[in-house]
Amino acid sequence: MSFVADLEKHLGVSLITDPDITSTYSKDQAPFAPSSPAAAVLLARSTEEISKALAFCSERKIPVVPRGAGSGLSGGANADSQSLVISLEKMNQIIEIDPANQLAKVQAGVINLDLDTAVKEYGMAYLPDPASRDWSTLGGNVATNAGGMCCVKYGVTSHHVRALTVVLSTGEIIEIGKSTKKFVTTLDLLHLFIGSEGTLGIVTEITVNIVPRPRTPATLIATFSNITQAASASTELLKYRPSMLEIIDQTTLKAVEQWHPLGFEVAGSILLLQLDENFELGDSALATCQAHGMVDGMFSTETSDAADLIRVRKLAYPALERLGATLLDDVALPVTKIAEFVEKVEDLADKYKLMIGIFGHAGDGNMHPTIVHDHGDLEGEKRAKLAFSEIVAIAQNLGGTASGEHGIGSIKRDMVGDETSASVLNLQREIKKLFDPSGILNPGKKLP
Amino acid sequence: MSFVADLEKHLGVSLITDPDITSTYSKDQAPFAPSSPAAAVLLARSTEEISKALAFCSERKIPVVPRGAGSGLSGGANADSQSLVISLEKMNQIIEIDPANQLAKVQAGVINLDLDTAVKEYGMAYLPDPASRDWSTLGGNVATNAGGMCCVKYGVTSHHVRALTVVLSTGEIIEIGKSTKKFVTTLDLLHLFIGSEGTLGIVTEITVNIVPRPRTPATLIATFSNITQAASASTELLKYRPSMLEIIDQTTLKAVEQWHPLGFEVAGSILLLQLDENFELGDSALATCQAHGMVDGMFSTETSDAADLIRVRKLAYPALERLGATLLDDVALPVTKIAEFVEKVEDLADKYKLMIGIFGHAGDGNMHPTIVHDHGDLEGEKRAKLAFSEIVAIAQNLGGTASGEHGIGSIKRDMVGDETSASVLNLQREIKKLFDPSGILNPGKKLP
């Protein structure tokens, strides 16, 4: 591409243009989102370098795709042959850990778990725990407003961010939010960027909350003969303020059992709950499950049991992946609608002759139906894509939404309008124009 | 005013124009913020009525001042003679309480405490607890992003709001956010409105989180010979995850003692802490206070003691108010800077020959220095105003901010620029233009 040599000169660094390498930097983990190798990849080293690159790209109208670890599931980091990918992976320094003020400041390329491990030394924790936390970056977590298992108690990424350094498409560097715990001095520009999926600016530094490390949790596991019972139990279990509350359907359980026998009867559904305080409530929680038709269950405060008990949840997605090509969906709905949702998705599986395993964050109503079809079966793939969209429509019709934590990326842009008024869609576009007048930042993502 | 008859005709309702009444609807609780009786007051009854009123006012460029209970402390609800005040106080219906989905939906004029009382019947709580909660409205709480005592554990208003109905200045009605617990389908427009102090739109309906009611708290009180010790203890006490952590200085203690003897020695400073879980940590918390030089202290799990023990905090502001005219300031700073802040404010009190009592939310670094001068002493009033601004500058120089929870209103607009870049100031103005192109919404407030 014509811009590469000029941009290298402008920045005084080399860009990656080898297609073997650019191709791996040009897509995330979404299976059917379009992508092609970017014209070039910049492994950014500083906020200033990103500023210079964006000013250059704005002037020349070169599309820019910002990228963390590429762990996204909605095509949000996918590029095309015209674009410059800016990877933040080398900006992986923890700038400051301040336990007394309960904050940490990091570059956006720091891996979520690396921060948690670093603050652990001080008896502190960084709480948001997306399933990708071993390799996803905090910049990516901010871009998608990532959730996780503990969010049922502690909230999603947006609840844990105090301040951001952002480079706008013009190259302008802005500081938004404040490192203090409370801040109402300006309009809340901070949250506008959280979950904006790289469409408004590139986040380069992040100040987050760290908190006293919660107790190692106690775990409850309960089996039910059907998902309606499990779902209704889960709604009531929220009163124990669980730090995890997950649900798994029979299809998924069978897939896990086939791979790693669980040591208990495959039930209609399983609930997993953790408490990181008030362990004395475990027995009441079991009683609640019993009142909703629990078949079998146990509660253990032994740390050594926890890993065993939640193994079935950890294996849910990989067990389904073993069985074929997967499409992992992500919708959020009222918790009281989970059972109805699951029934409708089961009907959909019948209609399209597909396996759909359903698991998710029951406490947040954030469900991850996972559609499985045979590798290489193009007809199956077509049906899977149709089912993927219909799952979103089912959630929307139950008062839910297209995405709870994975984001819209490129794969759900067409579905946003089904639940969003023309006014709000228009306001989104106007805000985008305000922050990115040349329209270079992650075009074709998030905003329909 | 010329517009009144036309607007009455347009809406089919009467407006209040009696100056005896309009004057009380034209100011909040900020003592020296300019105001004059509005041209008219609309006691709004519905979202649609507000929509019609705003469309009319947009066309005629009539300034509109939205208003909850008028409990604000920064002049945010102050009007002038050209303006229409829209009061939301009659829109006080609780629309829905849904304990299973842990949400409530209310009209914006519902009093904070009324909601909490209503959800208590279901074993639930609405947590954010501004000192004004007995009479401030949820719409006002949203407009200022109100804090409170329990926010040290549970976060401020913005952490508890899921969705809003907003009328834009054009009269357009938009729904932002979602009633689900998680939502990343659109840009986060929701938080842009929280804390926007009526400058971007009028919030008419609010969907909030309600949660299982926490346990009645246990209370710790500890006296220290100076505020440096108390402040350093408070920073460490955060590790017990208190649901309240307040600090009071000697000046304030003396004012309370003079009025209602406390039954203990007036110390250099007092800390109050509450736990609503893990009562077994009370003794460790006392030990932490001892390690920081505690003179005297106690921890009680008796509910009946709590009211007595925290009485000194409840009386702090009224005790200072008894002694003269007061200016209540509100700044937020890093918790590790509290002691230094207090020392500098004490120097300021000497410099200006003023009494300044300091109390506040130690756990959040959100301090409320309260300047007292004699009623009618115009020279004292001048000095008090100077001190008010200098207190903000002290906080800003310590890495803090002009407002933690009261908002900017009209009284702190000049101070925003001292800690905010020209770029961010400009982005704020551009966002304002986007949502309120005619500039009629609460002009002269929040944005410099």
Coordinates of N, CA, C and O in Angstrom, one line a residue, chain A residues 100-102 144-145 147-148 151-154 156 159 168 172 174-176 178-189 191-192 194-197 199-200 212 235 238-239 241 277-278 332-336 361 363-364 366 399-408 416 419-420 423-424 427-428 430-431 434-435 446-447, chain B residues 100-102 144-145 147-148 151-154 156 159 168 172 174-176 178-189 191-192 194-197 199-200 212 235 238-239 241 277-278 332-336 361 363-364 366 399-408 416 419-420 423-424 427-428 430-431 434-435 446-447:
Chain A
A100 N -3.1 2.0 48.8 CA -3.8 2.9 49.7 C -5.0 3.6 49.1 O -6.0 3.8 49.6
N101 N -4.7 4.1 47.8 CA -5.8 4.7 47.1 C -6.7 3.8 46.3 O -7.5 4.2 45.5
Q102 N -6.4 2.5 46.4 CA -7.2 1.4 45.8 C -7.2 1.6 44.3 O -8.3 1.5 43.7
T144 N -14.7 -3.5 25.0 CA -15.9 -4.2 24.9 C -16.8 -4.1 26.2 O -17.9 -4.6 26.2
N145 N -16.3 -3.5 27.2 CA -16.9 -3.5 28.5 C -17.1 -4.9 29.0 O -18.3 -5.3 29.3
G147 N -17.4 -8.5 30.7 CA -18.0 -9.0 31.9 C -17.2 -10.2 32.5 O -16.0 -10.2 32.4
G148 N -17.8 -11.2 33.0 CA -17.2 -12.3 33.6 C -18.0 -12.9 34.7 O -19.2 -12.5 34.8
C151 N -19.0 -10.8 38.0 CA -19.7 -9.5 37.7 C -21.1 -9.6 38.3 O -21.7 -8.5 38.6
V152 N -21.7 -10.7 38.6 CA -23.0 -10.8 39.2 C -23.0 -10.1 40.6 O -24.0 -9.5 41.0
K153 N -21.8 -10.1 41.2 CA -21.7 -9.4 42.5 C -21.0 -8.0 42.3 O -21.4 -7.1 43.0
Y154 N -20.0 -8.0 41.5 CA -19.1 -6.8 41.5 C -19.3 -5.9 40.3 O -18.6 -4.9 40.2
V156 N -19.5 -5.1 35.9 CA -18.7 -5.3 34.8 C -17.5 -4.3 34.7 O -17.4 -3.5 35.6
H159 N -17.7 -0.6 35.8 CA -17.8 -0.3 37.2 C -16.4 -0.1 37.9 O -16.3 0.3 39.0
L168 N -7.6 10.5 20.2 CA -8.7 10.7 19.2 C -8.1 10.6 17.8 O -6.9 10.6 17.6
E172 N -5.2 14.0 18.7 CA -5.3 14.7 20.0 C -5.3 13.6 21.1 O -6.0 12.6 21.0
I174 N -6.4 12.9 25.0 CA -7.2 13.5 26.0 C -7.2 12.6 27.3 O -7.0 11.4 27.2
E175 N -7.4 13.2 28.4 CA -7.5 12.5 29.7 C -8.9 12.7 30.1 O -9.4 13.8 30.3
I176 N -9.6 11.5 30.4 CA -11.0 11.6 30.8 C -11.2 10.8 32.1 O -10.5 9.9 32.4
K178 N -11.2 10.6 36.3 CA -10.3 11.2 37.3 C -9.8 10.0 38.2 O -10.5 9.1 38.4
S179 N -8.6 10.1 38.7 CA -8.1 9.0 39.6 C -8.8 9.0 41.0 O -8.6 8.1 41.7
T180 N -9.5 10.1 41.3 CA -10.3 10.0 42.6 C -11.4 9.0 42.5 O -11.9 8.7 41.4
K181 N -11.9 8.6 43.6 CA -13.0 7.6 43.6 C -14.3 8.3 43.1 O -15.2 7.6 42.5
K182 N -14.5 9.5 43.4 CA -15.7 10.2 43.0 C -15.3 11.4 42.1 O -14.3 12.0 42.3
F183 N -16.2 11.7 41.1 CA -15.8 12.7 40.2 C -17.1 13.1 39.4 O -17.6 12.3 38.6
V184 N -17.6 14.3 39.6 CA -18.7 14.8 38.8 C -18.4 16.2 38.2 O -19.4 16.9 37.9
T185 N -17.2 16.5 38.0 CA -16.8 17.8 37.5 C -17.1 18.1 36.1 O -17.4 19.2 35.7
T186 N -16.9 17.1 35.2 CA -17.3 17.2 33.8 C -18.4 16.3 33.5 O -18.9 15.5 34.3
L187 N -18.9 16.4 32.3 CA -19.8 15.3 31.8 C -19.1 14.0 31.8 O -17.9 14.0 31.8
D188 N -19.8 12.9 31.9 CA -19.2 11.6 32.0 C -18.8 11.1 30.6 O -19.5 10.4 29.9
L189 N -17.6 11.6 30.2 CA -17.1 11.1 28.9 C -16.4 9.7 29.0 O -16.3 9.0 28.0
H191 N -17.4 6.9 30.4 CA -18.2 5.7 30.1 C -18.6 5.7 28.6 O -18.9 4.6 28.1
L192 N -18.6 6.8 28.0 CA -18.9 6.8 26.5 C -17.8 6.0 25.8 O -18.1 5.3 24.8
I194 N -16.1 3.4 27.2 CA -16.1 2.0 27.7 C -17.2 1.3 26.9 O -18.4 1.6 26.9
G195 N -16.8 0.3 26.2 CA -17.7 -0.5 25.3 C -17.9 0.1 23.9 O -18.7 -0.3 23.2
S196 N -17.0 1.1 23.6 CA -17.2 1.8 22.3 C -16.4 1.0 21.2 O -16.5 1.4 20.0
E197 N -15.8 -0.1 21.5 CA -15.2 -1.0 20.6 C -14.2 -0.3 19.5 O -14.2 -0.6 18.4
T199 N -14.3 2.6 18.3 CA -14.9 3.5 17.2 C -14.8 5.0 17.5 O -15.0 5.8 16.6
L200 N -14.4 5.3 18.8 CA -14.4 6.7 19.1 C -12.9 7.2 19.4 O -12.7 8.5 19.4
P212 N -9.6 -4.8 48.2 CA -9.1 -5.9 49.1 C -9.5 -7.3 48.5 O -10.7 -7.4 48.1
T235 N -32.9 -17.4 40.1 CA -33.4 -16.0 40.4 C -33.5 -15.8 41.9 O -33.2 -14.7 42.4
L238 N -30.1 -15.2 44.0 CA -29.5 -13.8 44.0 C -29.5 -13.2 45.4 O -28.6 -12.4 45.7
K239 N -30.5 -13.6 46.2 CA -30.5 -13.0 47.5 C -29.3 -13.3 48.4 O -29.1 -12.6 49.4
R241 N -26.3 -12.9 47.5 CA -25.2 -12.1 47.0 C -24.1 -13.0 46.5 O -22.9 -12.8 47.0
E277 N -18.3 -14.5 50.8 CA -18.5 -14.0 52.1 C -19.7 -14.8 52.6 O -20.4 -15.5 51.8
N278 N -20.0 -14.7 53.9 CA -21.2 -15.3 54.4 C -21.4 -16.7 54.1 O -22.4 -17.2 53.7
A332 N -28.2 -10.9 26.5 CA -28.6 -10.6 27.9 C -30.1 -10.4 28.0 O -30.7 -9.8 27.1
L333 N -30.7 -11.0 29.0 CA -32.1 -10.9 29.1 C -32.5 -10.8 30.6 O -31.7 -11.1 31.5
P334 N -33.8 -10.5 30.9 CA -34.2 -10.5 32.3 C -34.0 -11.9 32.8 O -34.3 -12.8 32.2
V335 N -33.5 -11.9 34.1 CA -33.2 -13.3 34.6 C -34.5 -14.1 34.7 O -34.4 -15.4 34.6
T336 N -35.6 -13.5 34.9 CA -36.8 -14.3 35.0 C -37.2 -14.9 33.6 O -38.2 -15.7 33.6
H361 N -24.1 -16.8 32.4 CA -24.1 -16.1 33.7 C -25.6 -15.9 34.2 O -26.2 -14.9 33.9
G363 N -27.0 -15.3 36.9 CA -27.3 -14.2 37.8 C -27.4 -12.9 37.1 O -28.0 -12.0 37.6
D364 N -26.8 -12.8 35.9 CA -26.9 -11.5 35.2 C -27.8 -11.7 34.0 O -28.0 -10.8 33.2
N366 N -27.1 -13.3 31.4 CA -26.3 -13.2 30.2 C -25.9 -14.6 29.7 O -25.1 -15.3 30.3
G399 N -37.4 -9.0 25.9 CA -37.0 -7.8 26.7 C -35.5 -7.8 26.8 O -35.0 -7.0 27.7
G400 N -34.8 -8.6 26.1 CA -33.3 -8.7 26.2 C -32.6 -7.9 25.1 O -33.2 -7.1 24.4
T401 N -31.3 -8.1 25.0 CA -30.5 -7.3 24.1 C -29.5 -8.2 23.4 O -29.1 -9.3 23.8
A402 N -29.0 -7.6 22.3 CA -28.1 -8.4 21.3 C -26.8 -8.8 21.9 O -26.2 -9.8 21.6
S403 N -26.3 -8.0 22.9 CA -25.0 -8.4 23.5 C -24.9 -7.9 24.9 O -25.2 -6.8 25.2
G404 N -24.5 -8.8 25.7 CA -24.3 -8.5 27.2 C -22.8 -8.2 27.5 O -22.6 -7.4 28.4
E405 N -21.9 -8.8 26.8 CA -20.5 -8.6 27.1 C -19.5 -8.8 26.0 O -18.4 -8.4 26.1
H406 N -19.9 -9.5 24.9 CA -19.0 -9.7 23.8 C -18.9 -8.5 22.8 O -17.9 -8.4 22.1
G407 N -19.9 -7.7 22.8 CA -19.9 -6.6 21.9 C -20.6 -6.9 20.6 O -21.0 -8.0 20.3
I408 N -20.7 -5.8 19.8 CA -21.4 -5.9 18.5 C -20.5 -6.2 17.4 O -20.8 -7.0 16.5
V416 N -28.7 -4.4 15.8 CA -28.8 -3.3 16.8 C -30.1 -2.6 16.5 O -30.9 -2.2 17.5
E419 N -33.7 -3.3 18.1 CA -34.1 -3.0 19.5 C -33.7 -1.5 19.9 O -33.8 -1.1 21.0
T420 N -33.3 -0.7 18.9 CA -32.9 0.6 19.2 C -33.6 1.6 18.3 O -33.8 1.3 17.1
S423 N -33.9 7.5 16.7 CA -33.2 8.6 17.4 C -31.9 8.2 18.0 O -30.9 9.0 17.9
V424 N -31.9 7.1 18.7 CA -30.7 6.7 19.4 C -29.6 6.3 18.4 O -28.4 6.6 18.5
L427 N -28.2 9.5 17.2 CA -27.3 10.1 18.2 C -26.0 9.4 18.2 O -24.9 10.1 18.3
Q428 N -26.0 8.1 18.1 CA -24.7 7.4 18.1 C -23.8 7.8 16.9 O -22.6 8.0 17.1
E430 N -23.9 10.6 15.4 CA -23.5 12.0 15.6 C -22.3 12.1 16.6 O -21.4 12.9 16.4
I431 N -22.4 11.3 17.6 CA -21.3 11.2 18.6 C -20.0 10.7 17.9 O -18.9 11.2 18.1
L434 N -18.4 13.4 16.0 CA -17.8 14.4 16.8 C -16.4 13.9 17.2 O -15.5 14.7 17.2
F435 N -16.3 12.7 17.6 CA -15.0 12.2 18.1 C -14.1 11.7 17.0 O -12.8 11.7 17.1
K446 N -19.6 -2.0 15.4 CA -20.4 -1.4 16.5 C -21.7 -0.7 16.0 O -22.8 -1.0 16.3
L447 N -21.5 0.4 15.3 CA -22.6 1.3 14.9 C -23.2 1.0 13.6 O -22.5 1.0 12.6
Chain B
A100 N -37.5 -10.0 41.5 CA -36.9 -11.1 40.9 C -35.8 -10.6 39.9 O -34.7 -11.2 39.8
N101 N -36.1 -9.6 39.1 CA -35.1 -9.1 38.2 C -34.3 -8.0 38.9 O -33.5 -7.3 38.2
Q102 N -34.5 -7.8 40.1 CA -33.7 -6.8 40.9 C -33.7 -5.4 40.3 O -32.7 -4.7 40.2
T144 N -27.3 14.8 39.3 CA -26.0 15.2 40.0 C -25.1 14.0 40.1 O -24.0 14.2 40.6
N145 N -25.6 12.8 39.8 CA -24.8 11.6 40.2 C -24.5 11.6 41.7 O -23.4 11.4 42.1
G147 N -24.0 11.0 45.6 CA -23.3 10.0 46.4 C -24.0 9.7 47.7 O -25.2 9.7 47.7
G148 N -23.3 9.5 48.7 CA -23.9 9.3 50.0 C -22.9 8.4 50.9 O -21.8 8.2 50.5
C151 N -21.8 4.7 49.7 CA -21.2 4.6 48.4 C -19.7 4.1 48.5 O -19.2 3.6 47.5
V152 N -19.1 4.2 49.7 CA -17.8 3.7 49.8 C -17.8 2.2 49.5 O -16.8 1.7 49.0
K153 N -18.8 1.5 49.8 CA -18.9 0.1 49.5 C -19.7 -0.2 48.2 O -19.3 -1.0 47.4
Y154 N -20.8 0.6 48.0 CA -21.7 0.2 46.9 C -21.7 1.1 45.7 O -22.4 0.9 44.7
V156 N -21.7 5.1 43.6 CA -22.6 6.2 43.6 C -23.8 5.9 42.7 O -23.9 4.8 42.2
H159 N -23.7 3.8 39.4 CA -23.6 2.4 39.5 C -24.9 1.6 39.6 O -24.9 0.4 39.5
L168 N -35.3 15.2 25.0 CA -34.3 16.1 24.5 C -34.9 17.5 24.3 O -36.2 17.6 24.2
E172 N -38.0 15.5 21.4 CA -37.8 14.1 21.1 C -37.7 13.3 22.4 O -36.9 13.7 23.3
I174 N -36.3 9.8 24.1 CA -35.4 8.7 23.8 C -35.4 7.8 25.1 O -35.5 8.2 26.2
E175 N -35.1 6.5 24.8 CA -34.9 5.5 25.8 C -33.5 5.1 25.7 O -33.0 4.6 24.6
I176 N -32.7 5.2 26.8 CA -31.3 4.8 26.7 C -31.0 3.8 27.9 O -31.7 3.8 28.9
K178 N -30.8 -0.1 29.2 CA -31.6 -1.3 29.0 C -32.0 -1.8 30.4 O -31.2 -1.7 31.3
S179 N -33.1 -2.5 30.5 CA -33.5 -3.0 31.8 C -32.8 -4.2 32.2 O -32.8 -4.7 33.3
T180 N -32.0 -4.8 31.3 CA -31.2 -6.0 31.6 C -30.0 -5.6 32.4 O -29.6 -4.4 32.4
K181 N -29.4 -6.5 33.1 CA -28.3 -6.2 34.0 C -27.1 -5.8 33.2 O -26.2 -5.0 33.6
K182 N -26.9 -6.5 32.1 CA -25.7 -6.2 31.2 C -26.3 -5.7 29.9 O -27.3 -6.1 29.4
F183 N -25.5 -4.8 29.2 CA -25.9 -4.2 28.0 C -24.8 -3.5 27.3 O -24.2 -2.5 27.9
V184 N -24.4 -4.0 26.2 CA -23.3 -3.3 25.4 C -23.7 -3.2 24.0 O -22.8 -3.0 23.1
T185 N -24.9 -3.1 23.7 CA -25.4 -3.1 22.3 C -25.2 -1.7 21.6 O -25.0 -1.7 20.4
T186 N -25.4 -0.7 22.4 CA -25.1 0.7 21.8 C -23.9 1.3 22.6 O -23.4 0.8 23.5
L187 N -23.5 2.5 22.1 CA -22.6 3.3 22.9 C -23.3 3.6 24.2 O -24.5 3.6 24.3
D188 N -22.5 3.8 25.2 CA -23.1 4.1 26.6 C -23.6 5.5 26.7 O -22.8 6.4 27.1
L189 N -24.8 5.8 26.2 CA -25.4 7.1 26.3 C -25.9 7.4 27.7 O -26.0 8.5 28.1
H191 N -24.7 6.8 30.7 CA -23.9 7.5 31.7 C -23.6 9.0 31.4 O -23.2 9.8 32.2
L192 N -23.7 9.3 30.1 CA -23.5 10.6 29.6 C -24.6 11.6 30.3 O -24.3 12.7 30.6
I194 N -26.1 10.8 33.3 CA -26.0 10.8 34.7 C -24.9 11.8 35.2 O -23.8 11.7 34.7
G195 N -25.3 12.8 35.9 CA -24.4 13.8 36.3 C -24.4 15.0 35.4 O -23.5 15.9 35.5
S196 N -25.3 15.0 34.4 CA -25.2 16.1 33.4 C -26.0 17.3 33.8 O -26.1 18.3 33.1
E197 N -26.6 17.2 35.0 CA -27.2 18.4 35.7 C -28.2 19.1 34.8 O -28.3 20.4 34.7
T199 N -28.4 19.6 31.6 CA -27.9 20.3 30.5 C -28.1 19.6 29.1 O -28.0 20.2 28.1
L200 N -28.4 18.3 29.2 CA -28.5 17.6 27.9 C -29.9 17.1 27.6 O -30.2 16.7 26.4
P212 N -30.8 -7.2 47.5 CA -31.2 -7.8 48.8 C -30.8 -6.8 49.9 O -29.6 -6.4 49.9
T235 N -7.5 5.2 55.7 CA -7.0 4.6 54.5 C -6.9 3.1 54.7 O -7.3 2.3 53.8
L238 N -10.1 0.7 54.9 CA -10.8 0.3 53.7 C -10.8 -1.2 53.4 O -11.6 -1.8 52.8
K239 N -9.8 -1.8 54.0 CA -9.6 -3.3 53.7 C -10.7 -4.1 54.4 O -10.9 -5.2 54.0
R241 N -13.8 -3.5 53.9 CA -15.0 -3.2 53.1 C -16.1 -2.6 53.9 O -17.3 -3.2 53.9
E277 N -21.6 -6.5 56.8 CA -21.2 -8.0 56.7 C -20.0 -8.2 57.6 O -19.4 -7.2 58.0
N278 N -19.7 -9.4 57.8 CA -18.4 -9.7 58.4 C -18.2 -9.0 59.8 O -17.1 -8.4 60.0
A332 N -13.4 16.2 46.0 CA -12.9 14.8 46.1 C -11.4 14.7 45.9 O -10.9 15.4 45.0
L333 N -10.7 13.9 46.6 CA -9.3 13.8 46.5 C -8.8 12.4 46.8 O -9.6 11.6 47.4
P334 N -7.6 12.1 46.5 CA -7.1 10.8 46.8 C -7.1 10.6 48.4 O -6.8 11.6 49.1
V335 N -7.6 9.5 48.8 CA -7.8 9.3 50.2 C -6.5 9.5 51.0 O -6.5 10.0 52.2
T336 N -5.3 9.2 50.4 CA -4.1 9.4 51.1 C -3.7 10.9 51.3 O -2.7 11.2 51.9
H361 N -16.8 12.0 53.6 CA -16.8 10.5 53.3 C -15.3 10.1 53.1 O -14.8 10.1 52.0
G363 N -13.7 7.4 53.2 CA -13.4 6.2 52.4 C -13.4 6.5 50.9 O -12.8 5.8 50.2
D364 N -14.1 7.6 50.5 CA -14.1 8.0 49.1 C -13.2 9.2 48.9 O -13.2 9.7 47.8
N366 N -14.0 12.1 49.8 CA -15.0 13.1 49.4 C -15.3 14.0 50.6 O -16.0 13.6 51.5
G399 N -4.3 16.6 43.5 CA -4.7 15.6 42.6 C -6.2 15.3 42.7 O -6.7 14.3 42.2
G400 N -6.9 16.2 43.3 CA -8.4 16.0 43.5 C -9.2 16.8 42.5 O -8.7 17.3 41.5
T401 N -10.5 17.0 42.8 CA -11.4 17.5 41.8 C -12.4 18.4 42.5 O -12.7 18.3 43.7
A402 N -13.0 19.3 41.6 CA -13.9 20.4 42.1 C -15.2 19.9 42.8 O -15.7 20.5 43.7
S403 N -15.6 18.7 42.3 CA -16.9 18.2 42.9 C -16.9 16.7 42.9 O -16.6 16.1 41.9
G404 N -17.2 16.1 44.0 CA -17.3 14.7 44.2 C -18.8 14.2 44.0 O -19.0 13.1 43.5
E405 N -19.7 15.0 44.5 CA -21.1 14.5 44.5 C -22.2 15.7 44.4 O -23.3 15.4 44.1
H406 N -21.8 16.9 44.7 CA -22.8 17.9 44.7 C -23.0 18.5 43.3 O -24.1 19.1 43.0
G407 N -22.0 18.4 42.4 CA -22.1 18.9 41.1 C -21.5 20.3 40.9 O -21.1 20.9 41.9
I408 N -21.5 20.8 39.7 CA -20.8 22.1 39.4 C -21.8 23.2 39.4 O -21.6 24.3 40.0
V416 N -13.8 24.6 36.8 CA -13.7 23.4 36.0 C -12.5 23.4 35.1 O -11.7 22.4 35.0
E419 N -8.8 22.3 36.0 CA -8.3 20.9 36.1 C -8.7 20.1 34.8 O -8.6 18.9 34.8
T420 N -9.2 20.8 33.8 CA -9.7 20.1 32.6 C -9.1 20.7 31.4 O -9.0 22.0 31.3
S423 N -9.2 20.6 25.3 CA -9.8 19.6 24.4 C -11.1 19.0 25.1 O -12.1 18.9 24.4
V424 N -11.0 18.7 26.3 CA -12.2 18.1 27.0 C -13.3 19.1 27.2 O -14.5 18.8 27.0
L427 N -14.9 19.3 23.8 CA -15.8 18.1 23.6 C -17.1 18.2 24.3 O -18.1 17.9 23.8
Q428 N -17.0 18.7 25.6 CA -18.2 18.8 26.4 C -19.2 19.8 25.7 O -20.4 19.5 25.6
E430 N -19.4 20.5 22.5 CA -19.9 19.9 21.3 C -21.0 18.9 21.6 O -21.9 18.8 20.8
I431 N -20.8 18.1 22.6 CA -21.8 17.2 23.0 C -23.1 17.9 23.4 O -24.2 17.5 23.1
L434 N -24.9 18.9 20.4 CA -25.5 17.8 19.8 C -26.9 17.4 20.4 O -27.9 17.2 19.7
F435 N -26.9 17.4 21.7 CA -28.2 17.0 22.4 C -29.1 18.2 22.5 O -30.3 18.0 22.7
K446 N -23.1 23.8 34.9 CA -22.2 22.7 34.6 C -21.0 23.0 33.7 O -19.9 22.9 34.0
L447 N -21.3 23.3 32.4 CA -20.3 23.5 31.4 C -19.8 24.9 31.3 O -20.5 25.8 31.1

